[in-house]
PDB file of C-alpha atoms in Angstrom:
ATOM      1  CA  MET M 507      99.002 107.068  77.105  1.00  0.00           C
ATOM      2  CA  ASP M 508      97.757 107.349  73.737  1.00  0.00           C
ATOM      3  CA  VAL M 509      99.725 106.975  71.002  1.00  0.00           C
ATOM      4  CA  PRO M 510      99.159 109.675  68.120  1.00  0.00           C
ATOM      5  CA  GLU M 511      98.935 107.354  64.438  1.00  0.00           C
ATOM      6  CA  SER M 512     100.317 109.389  61.596  1.00  0.00           C
ATOM      7  CA  THR M 513      96.826 110.393  60.937  1.00  0.00           C
ATOM      8  CA  SER M 514      97.187 112.512  64.528  1.00  0.00           C
ATOM      9  CA  SER M 515      96.968 116.848  63.877  1.00  0.00           C
ATOM     10  CA  ALA M 516      99.009 116.548  66.993  1.00  0.00           C
ATOM     11  CA  ARG M 517     102.551 117.965  65.791  1.00  0.00           C
ATOM     12  CA  ILE M 518     105.944 116.684  67.224  1.00  0.00           C
ATOM     13  CA  TYR M 519     108.099 118.816  69.511  1.00  0.00           C
ATOM     14  CA  GLN M 520     111.403 117.731  69.511  1.00  0.00           C
ATOM     15  CA  LEU M 521     112.712 118.470  73.076  1.00  0.00           C
ATOM     16  CA  LYS M 522     116.822 118.307  74.211  1.00  0.00           C
ATOM     17  CA  ILE M 523     116.235 117.291  78.030  1.00  0.00           C
ATOM     18  CA  SER M 524     119.411 118.704  79.932  1.00  0.00           C
ATOM     19  CA  LEU M 525     119.882 118.082  83.780  1.00  0.00           C
ATOM     20  CA  ARG M 526     121.242 121.445  84.976  1.00  0.00           C
ATOM     21  CA  GLU M 527     124.618 122.291  87.888  1.00  0.00           C
ATOM     22  CA  ILE M 528     126.347 118.941  85.937  1.00  0.00           C
ATOM     23  CA  SER M 529     129.154 118.589  83.493  1.00  0.00           C
ATOM     24  CA  PRO M 530     130.005 116.778  81.576  1.00  0.00           C
ATOM     25  CA  MET M 531     126.292 117.166  80.023  1.00  0.00           C
ATOM     26  CA  ILE M 532     123.878 114.832  80.904  1.00  0.00           C
ATOM     27  CA  TRP M 533     120.841 115.241  78.370  1.00  0.00           C
ATOM     28  CA  ARG M 534     118.213 113.761  76.714  1.00  0.00           C
ATOM     29  CA  ARG M 535     116.987 113.931  72.796  1.00  0.00           C
ATOM     30  CA  LEU M 536     113.253 113.175  73.053  1.00  0.00           C
ATOM     31  CA  LEU M 537     110.325 114.006  70.039  1.00  0.00           C
ATOM     32  CA  VAL M 538     106.492 114.124  71.945  1.00  0.00           C
ATOM     33  CA  SER M 539     103.251 114.680  70.821  1.00  0.00           C
ATOM     34  CA  ASP M 540     102.326 118.029  71.606  1.00  0.00           C
ATOM     35  CA  ASP M 541      98.633 116.445  72.765  1.00  0.00           C
ATOM     36  CA  THR M 542     100.823 115.247  76.057  1.00  0.00           C
ATOM     37  CA  PRO M 543      99.962 116.227  78.928  1.00  0.00           C
ATOM     38  CA  LEU M 544     102.534 117.801  81.452  1.00  0.00           C
ATOM     39  CA  VAL M 545     102.096 114.745  83.695  1.00  0.00           C
ATOM     40  CA  GLU M 546     102.456 112.471  81.099  1.00  0.00           C
ATOM     41  CA  LEU M 547     105.628 114.294  79.832  1.00  0.00           C
ATOM     42  CA  HIS M 548     106.922 114.099  83.640  1.00  0.00           C
ATOM     43  CA  GLU M 549     106.471 110.142  83.303  1.00  0.00           C
ATOM     44  CA  VAL M 550     108.319 110.326  80.122  1.00  0.00           C
ATOM     45  CA  ILE M 551     110.984 112.501  81.289  1.00  0.00           C
ATOM     46  CA  GLN M 552     111.517 110.100  84.160  1.00  0.00           C
ATOM     47  CA  LEU M 553     112.149 107.199  82.518  1.00  0.00           C
ATOM     48  CA  ALA M 554     113.882 108.818  79.765  1.00  0.00           C
ATOM     49  CA  MET M 555     116.624 109.966  82.289  1.00  0.00           C
ATOM     50  CA  GLY M 556     116.525 107.294  84.579  1.00  0.00           C
ATOM     51  CA  TRP M 557     114.729 108.429  87.709  1.00  0.00           C
ATOM     52  CA  GLU M 558     112.339 106.697  89.603  1.00  0.00           C
ATOM     53  CA  GLY M 559     109.798 108.485  91.119  1.00  0.00           C
ATOM     54  CA  TYR M 560     109.994 108.508  94.000  1.00  0.00           C
ATOM     55  CA  HIS M 561     109.924 112.524  95.056  1.00  0.00           C
ATOM     56  CA  LEU M 562     107.804 115.740  93.940  1.00  0.00           C
ATOM     57  CA  TRP M 563     108.193 117.178  90.288  1.00  0.00           C
ATOM     58  CA  ARG M 564     106.735 120.907  88.627  1.00  0.00           C
ATOM     59  CA  PHE M 565     107.159 121.973  85.477  1.00  0.00           C
ATOM     60  CA  THR M 566     107.730 126.246  84.904  1.00  0.00           C
ATOM     61  CA  ALA M 567     106.556 127.081  81.997  1.00  0.00           C
ATOM     62  CA  ASN M 568     105.724 130.513  80.797  1.00  0.00           C
ATOM     63  CA  GLY M 569     105.723 132.110  84.404  1.00  0.00           C
ATOM     64  CA  ARG M 570     103.146 129.547  85.204  1.00  0.00           C
ATOM     65  CA  GLU M 571     103.721 126.189  87.346  1.00  0.00           C
ATOM     66  CA  TYR M 572     102.144 122.896  87.179  1.00  0.00           C
ATOM     67  CA  GLY M 573     102.781 119.766  89.437  1.00  0.00           C
ATOM     68  CA  HIS M 574     103.693 120.303  92.859  1.00  0.00           C
ATOM     69  CA  ALA M 575     104.756 123.897  94.289  1.00  0.00           C
ATOM     70  CA  TYR M 576     105.928 124.739  97.306  1.00  0.00           C
ATOM     71  CA  GLY M 577     102.972 123.064  99.362  1.00  0.00           C
ATOM     72  CA  GLU M 578     100.330 123.365  96.878  1.00  0.00           C
ATOM     73  CA  ASP M 579      99.492 120.122  94.926  1.00  0.00           C
ATOM     74  CA  LEU M 580      98.884 121.296  90.971  1.00  0.00           C
ATOM     75  CA  THR M 581      98.930 118.158  89.931  1.00  0.00           C
ATOM     76  CA  SER M 582      95.475 118.676  88.271  1.00  0.00           C
ATOM     77  CA  GLU M 583      96.311 121.506  85.940  1.00  0.00           C
ATOM     78  CA  ALA M 584      99.207 119.108  84.980  1.00  0.00           C
ATOM     79  CA  HIS M 585      96.630 116.770  83.932  1.00  0.00           C
ATOM     80  CA  GLU M 586      94.499 119.228  82.554  1.00  0.00           C
ATOM     81  CA  THR M 587      97.474 120.864  80.313  1.00  0.00           C
ATOM     82  CA  ILE M 588      98.804 119.951  77.654  1.00  0.00           C
ATOM     83  CA  LEU M 589     102.243 121.099  75.675  1.00  0.00           C
ATOM     84  CA  SER M 590     100.451 122.681  72.944  1.00  0.00           C
ATOM     85  CA  ASP M 591      98.865 125.054  75.723  1.00  0.00           C
ATOM     86  CA  LEU M 592     101.582 126.615  76.380  1.00  0.00           C
ATOM     87  CA  ASN M 593     102.301 128.224  73.270  1.00  0.00           C
ATOM     88  CA  LEU M 594     106.131 126.735  73.121  1.00  0.00           C
ATOM     89  CA  ARG M 595     107.995 127.524  70.020  1.00  0.00           C
ATOM     90  CA  PRO M 596     111.770 126.049  68.717  1.00  0.00           C
ATOM     91  CA  ARG M 597     114.353 127.788  70.712  1.00  0.00           C
ATOM     92  CA  GLN M 598     112.012 128.363  74.210  1.00  0.00           C
ATOM     93  CA  ARG M 599     113.225 126.988  77.037  1.00  0.00           C
ATOM     94  CA  PHE M 600     110.994 126.226  79.998  1.00  0.00           C
ATOM     95  CA  LEU M 601     111.584 123.855  83.226  1.00  0.00           C
ATOM     96  CA  TYR M 602     111.044 120.487  84.906  1.00  0.00           C
ATOM     97  CA  ASP M 603     112.183 120.337  88.953  1.00  0.00           C
ATOM     98  CA  TYR M 604     112.535 117.165  90.471  1.00  0.00           C
ATOM     99  CA  ASP M 605     112.958 116.123  94.095  1.00  0.00           C
ATOM    100  CA  PHE M 606     113.101 119.216  95.878  1.00  0.00           C
ATOM    101  CA  GLY M 607     115.563 118.105  98.537  1.00  0.00           C
ATOM    102  CA  ASP M 608     118.198 117.022  96.004  1.00  0.00           C
ATOM    103  CA  TYR M 609     116.979 119.547  93.742  1.00  0.00           C
ATOM    104  CA  TRP M 610     117.344 118.353  90.448  1.00  0.00           C
ATOM    105  CA  GLN M 611     116.727 120.806  87.608  1.00  0.00           C
ATOM    106  CA  HIS M 612     116.024 120.123  84.117  1.00  0.00           C
ATOM    107  CA  GLU M 613     116.007 122.625  81.362  1.00  0.00           C
ATOM    108  CA  ILE M 614     113.968 121.490  78.362  1.00  0.00           C
ATOM    109  CA  ARG M 615     114.234 123.073  74.907  1.00  0.00           C
ATOM    110  CA  VAL M 616     112.644 123.417  72.225  1.00  0.00           C
ATOM    111  CA  GLU M 617     114.217 122.460  69.121  1.00  0.00           C
ATOM    112  CA  LYS M 618     112.061 122.397  65.979  1.00  0.00           C
ATOM    113  CA  THR M 619     108.198 121.316  65.651  1.00  0.00           C
ATOM    114  CA  LEU M 620     107.836 118.036  63.424  1.00  0.00           C
ATOM    115  CA  GLU M 621     105.041 116.165  61.744  1.00  0.00           C
ATOM    116  CA  PRO M 622     104.593 113.280  62.835  1.00  0.00           C
ATOM    117  CA  GLY M 623     106.020 110.306  60.767  1.00  0.00           C
ATOM    118  CA  PRO M 624     104.310 107.496  59.108  1.00  0.00           C
ATOM    119  CA  ARG M 625     103.921 104.196  60.988  1.00  0.00           C
ATOM    120  CA  LYS M 626     105.893 106.196  64.297  1.00  0.00           C
ATOM    121  CA  SER M 627     105.273 105.924  67.654  1.00  0.00           C
ATOM    122  CA  TYR M 628     105.985 108.540  70.489  1.00  0.00           C
ATOM    123  CA  PRO M 629     107.268 109.333  73.016  1.00  0.00           C
ATOM    124  CA  THR M 630     110.895 108.496  71.294  1.00  0.00           C
ATOM    125  CA  CYS M 631     114.077 108.844  72.937  1.00  0.00           C
ATOM    126  CA  ILE M 632     116.185 109.393  69.752  1.00  0.00           C
ATOM    127  CA  GLY M 633     119.700 110.616  71.817  1.00  0.00           C
ATOM    128  CA  GLY M 634     121.292 111.239  74.898  1.00  0.00           C
ATOM    129  CA  LYS M 635     124.440 111.133  77.136  1.00  0.00           C
ATOM    130  CA  ARG M 636     125.845 109.820  80.598  1.00  0.00           C
ATOM    131  CA  ALA M 637     123.730 108.188  83.229  1.00  0.00           C
ATOM    132  CA  CYS M 638     121.039 109.564  85.391  1.00  0.00           C
ATOM    133  CA  PRO M 639     122.650 110.324  88.944  1.00  0.00           C
ATOM    134  CA  LEU M 640     121.487 107.949  91.208  1.00  0.00           C
ATOM    135  CA  GLU M 641     118.376 108.676  93.437  1.00  0.00           C
ATOM    136  CA  ASP M 642     118.539 110.891  96.788  1.00  0.00           C
ATOM    137  CA  CYS M 643     122.892 111.353  96.649  1.00  0.00           C
ATOM    138  CA  GLY M 644     122.389 114.288  97.922  1.00  0.00           C
ATOM    139  CA  GLY M 645     122.437 116.822  94.694  1.00  0.00           C
ATOM    140  CA  PRO M 646     124.172 117.992  91.577  1.00  0.00           C
ATOM    141  CA  TRP M 647     126.894 118.812  93.662  1.00  0.00           C
ATOM    142  CA  THR M 648     126.966 116.000  95.654  1.00  0.00           C
ATOM    143  CA  TYR M 649     126.752 113.689  92.884  1.00  0.00           C
ATOM    144  CA  GLN M 650     129.938 115.682  91.270  1.00  0.00           C
ATOM    145  CA  GLU M 651     132.086 115.153  94.487  1.00  0.00           C
ATOM    146  CA  LEU M 652     131.173 111.581  94.121  1.00  0.00           C
ATOM    147  CA  LEU M 653     132.390 111.363  90.680  1.00  0.00           C
ATOM    148  CA  HIS M 654     135.524 112.581  91.475  1.00  0.00           C
ATOM    149  CA  LEU M 655     136.250 110.721  94.686  1.00  0.00           C
ATOM    150  CA  ALA M 656     135.191 107.789  93.698  1.00  0.00           C
ATOM    151  CA  GLY M 657     137.944 108.615  90.803  1.00  0.00           C
ATOM    152  CA  SER M 658     140.529 110.010  92.444  1.00  0.00           C
ATOM    153  CA  PRO M 659     143.654 108.374  93.517  1.00  0.00           C
ATOM    154  CA  PHE M 660     144.211 109.950  96.547  1.00  0.00           C
ATOM    155  CA  GLY M 661     141.934 108.949  99.952  1.00  0.00           C
ATOM    156  CA  ASP M 662     141.446 105.025  99.664  1.00  0.00           C
ATOM    157  CA  TYR M 663     138.551 105.758 102.672  1.00  0.00           C
ATOM    158  CA  GLU M 664     137.274 108.214 100.328  1.00  0.00           C
ATOM    159  CA  ARG M 665     137.530 106.344  97.473  1.00  0.00           C
ATOM    160  CA  ARG M 666     136.017 103.316  98.764  1.00  0.00           C
ATOM    161  CA  GLN M 667     132.508 105.595 100.490  1.00  0.00           C
ATOM    162  CA  ALA M 668     132.468 106.959  96.771  1.00  0.00           C
ATOM    163  CA  ARG M 669     132.136 103.923  95.154  1.00  0.00           C
ATOM    164  CA  GLU M 670     130.113 101.601  97.584  1.00  0.00           C
ATOM    165  CA  ILE M 671     127.397 104.739  97.170  1.00  0.00           C
ATOM    166  CA  LEU M 672     127.703 104.553  93.603  1.00  0.00           C
ATOM    167  CA  GLY M 673     127.674 101.194  93.504  1.00  0.00           C
ATOM    168  CA  ARG M 674     130.394  98.647  91.757  1.00  0.00           C
ATOM    169  CA  SER M 675     128.544  98.569  88.413  1.00  0.00           C
ATOM    170  CA  PHE M 676     127.743 102.214  88.127  1.00  0.00           C
ATOM    171  CA  ASP M 677     129.086 103.696  84.866  1.00  0.00           C
ATOM    172  CA  PRO M 678     128.533 107.666  84.690  1.00  0.00           C
ATOM    173  CA  GLU M 679     129.684 107.658  80.820  1.00  0.00           C
ATOM    174  CA  ALA M 680     126.600 104.695  80.352  1.00  0.00           C
ATOM    175  CA  PHE M 681     123.426 105.691  78.556  1.00  0.00           C
ATOM    176  CA  ASP M 682     120.996 102.900  77.078  1.00  0.00           C
ATOM    177  CA  ARG M 683     118.601 104.731  73.984  1.00  0.00           C
ATOM    178  CA  ARG M 684     117.244 101.196  73.044  1.00  0.00           C
ATOM    179  CA  ARG M 685     116.197 100.474  76.846  1.00  0.00           C
ATOM    180  CA  VAL M 686     114.847 103.600  77.066  1.00  0.00           C
ATOM    181  CA  ASN M 687     112.582 103.253  73.949  1.00  0.00           C
ATOM    182  CA  ALA M 688     111.377 100.098  75.589  1.00  0.00           C
ATOM    183  CA  LEU M 689     110.536 101.586  78.186  1.00  0.00           C
ATOM    184  CA  LEU M 690     108.824 104.541  76.304  1.00  0.00           C
ATOM    185  CA  LYS M 691     106.595 101.914  74.446  1.00  0.00           C
ATOM    186  CA  GLU M 692     105.686 100.126  78.046  1.00  0.00           C
ATOM    187  CA  LEU M 693     104.028 103.598  78.956  1.00  0.00           C
ATOM    188  CA  ALA M 694     102.252 104.085  75.400  1.00  0.00           C
ATOM    189  CA  ARG M 695     100.614 101.014  76.206  1.00  0.00           C
ATOM    190  CA  ARG M 696      99.374 101.374  79.704  1.00  0.00           C
TER     191      ARG M 696
END
């Protein structure tokens, strides 16, 4: 992925990506160049959120789909379409769906557009809250139920099972921005 230099004419989108149907909210705030192809934005979101890339995905913006949609492979359009092609404005939203079985839907909100900073590399994560759910845990409702059961003082069997599924070291409140940025830098070098 090309990292825009400060002399680039590309603008920078500040995006807030929130996982829908989860409370309290799981979110990331990213700075991404507007010349980023959607297929690369998919990779950026995967790394920033903490997904492992096992499943199909799609973006929906301005009534169009990019990625995988209802049995169709629209990834060629996702390779060819860059963020600026979507004509996004501040406060505008679009969607990123991941894992059509568990159905994780992310709302992406354009918070603002910026000029590239001197000696800055993009993409970069500037904020976030809470850990990404585990892959294949059953979707938003099941994930929240697992968290509830794992912390419940009642029902030893259910609590043990939930903790086993989540893993002993899983902390739903954890978020490591430095780690995310290290992964994003590695992606930019590819």
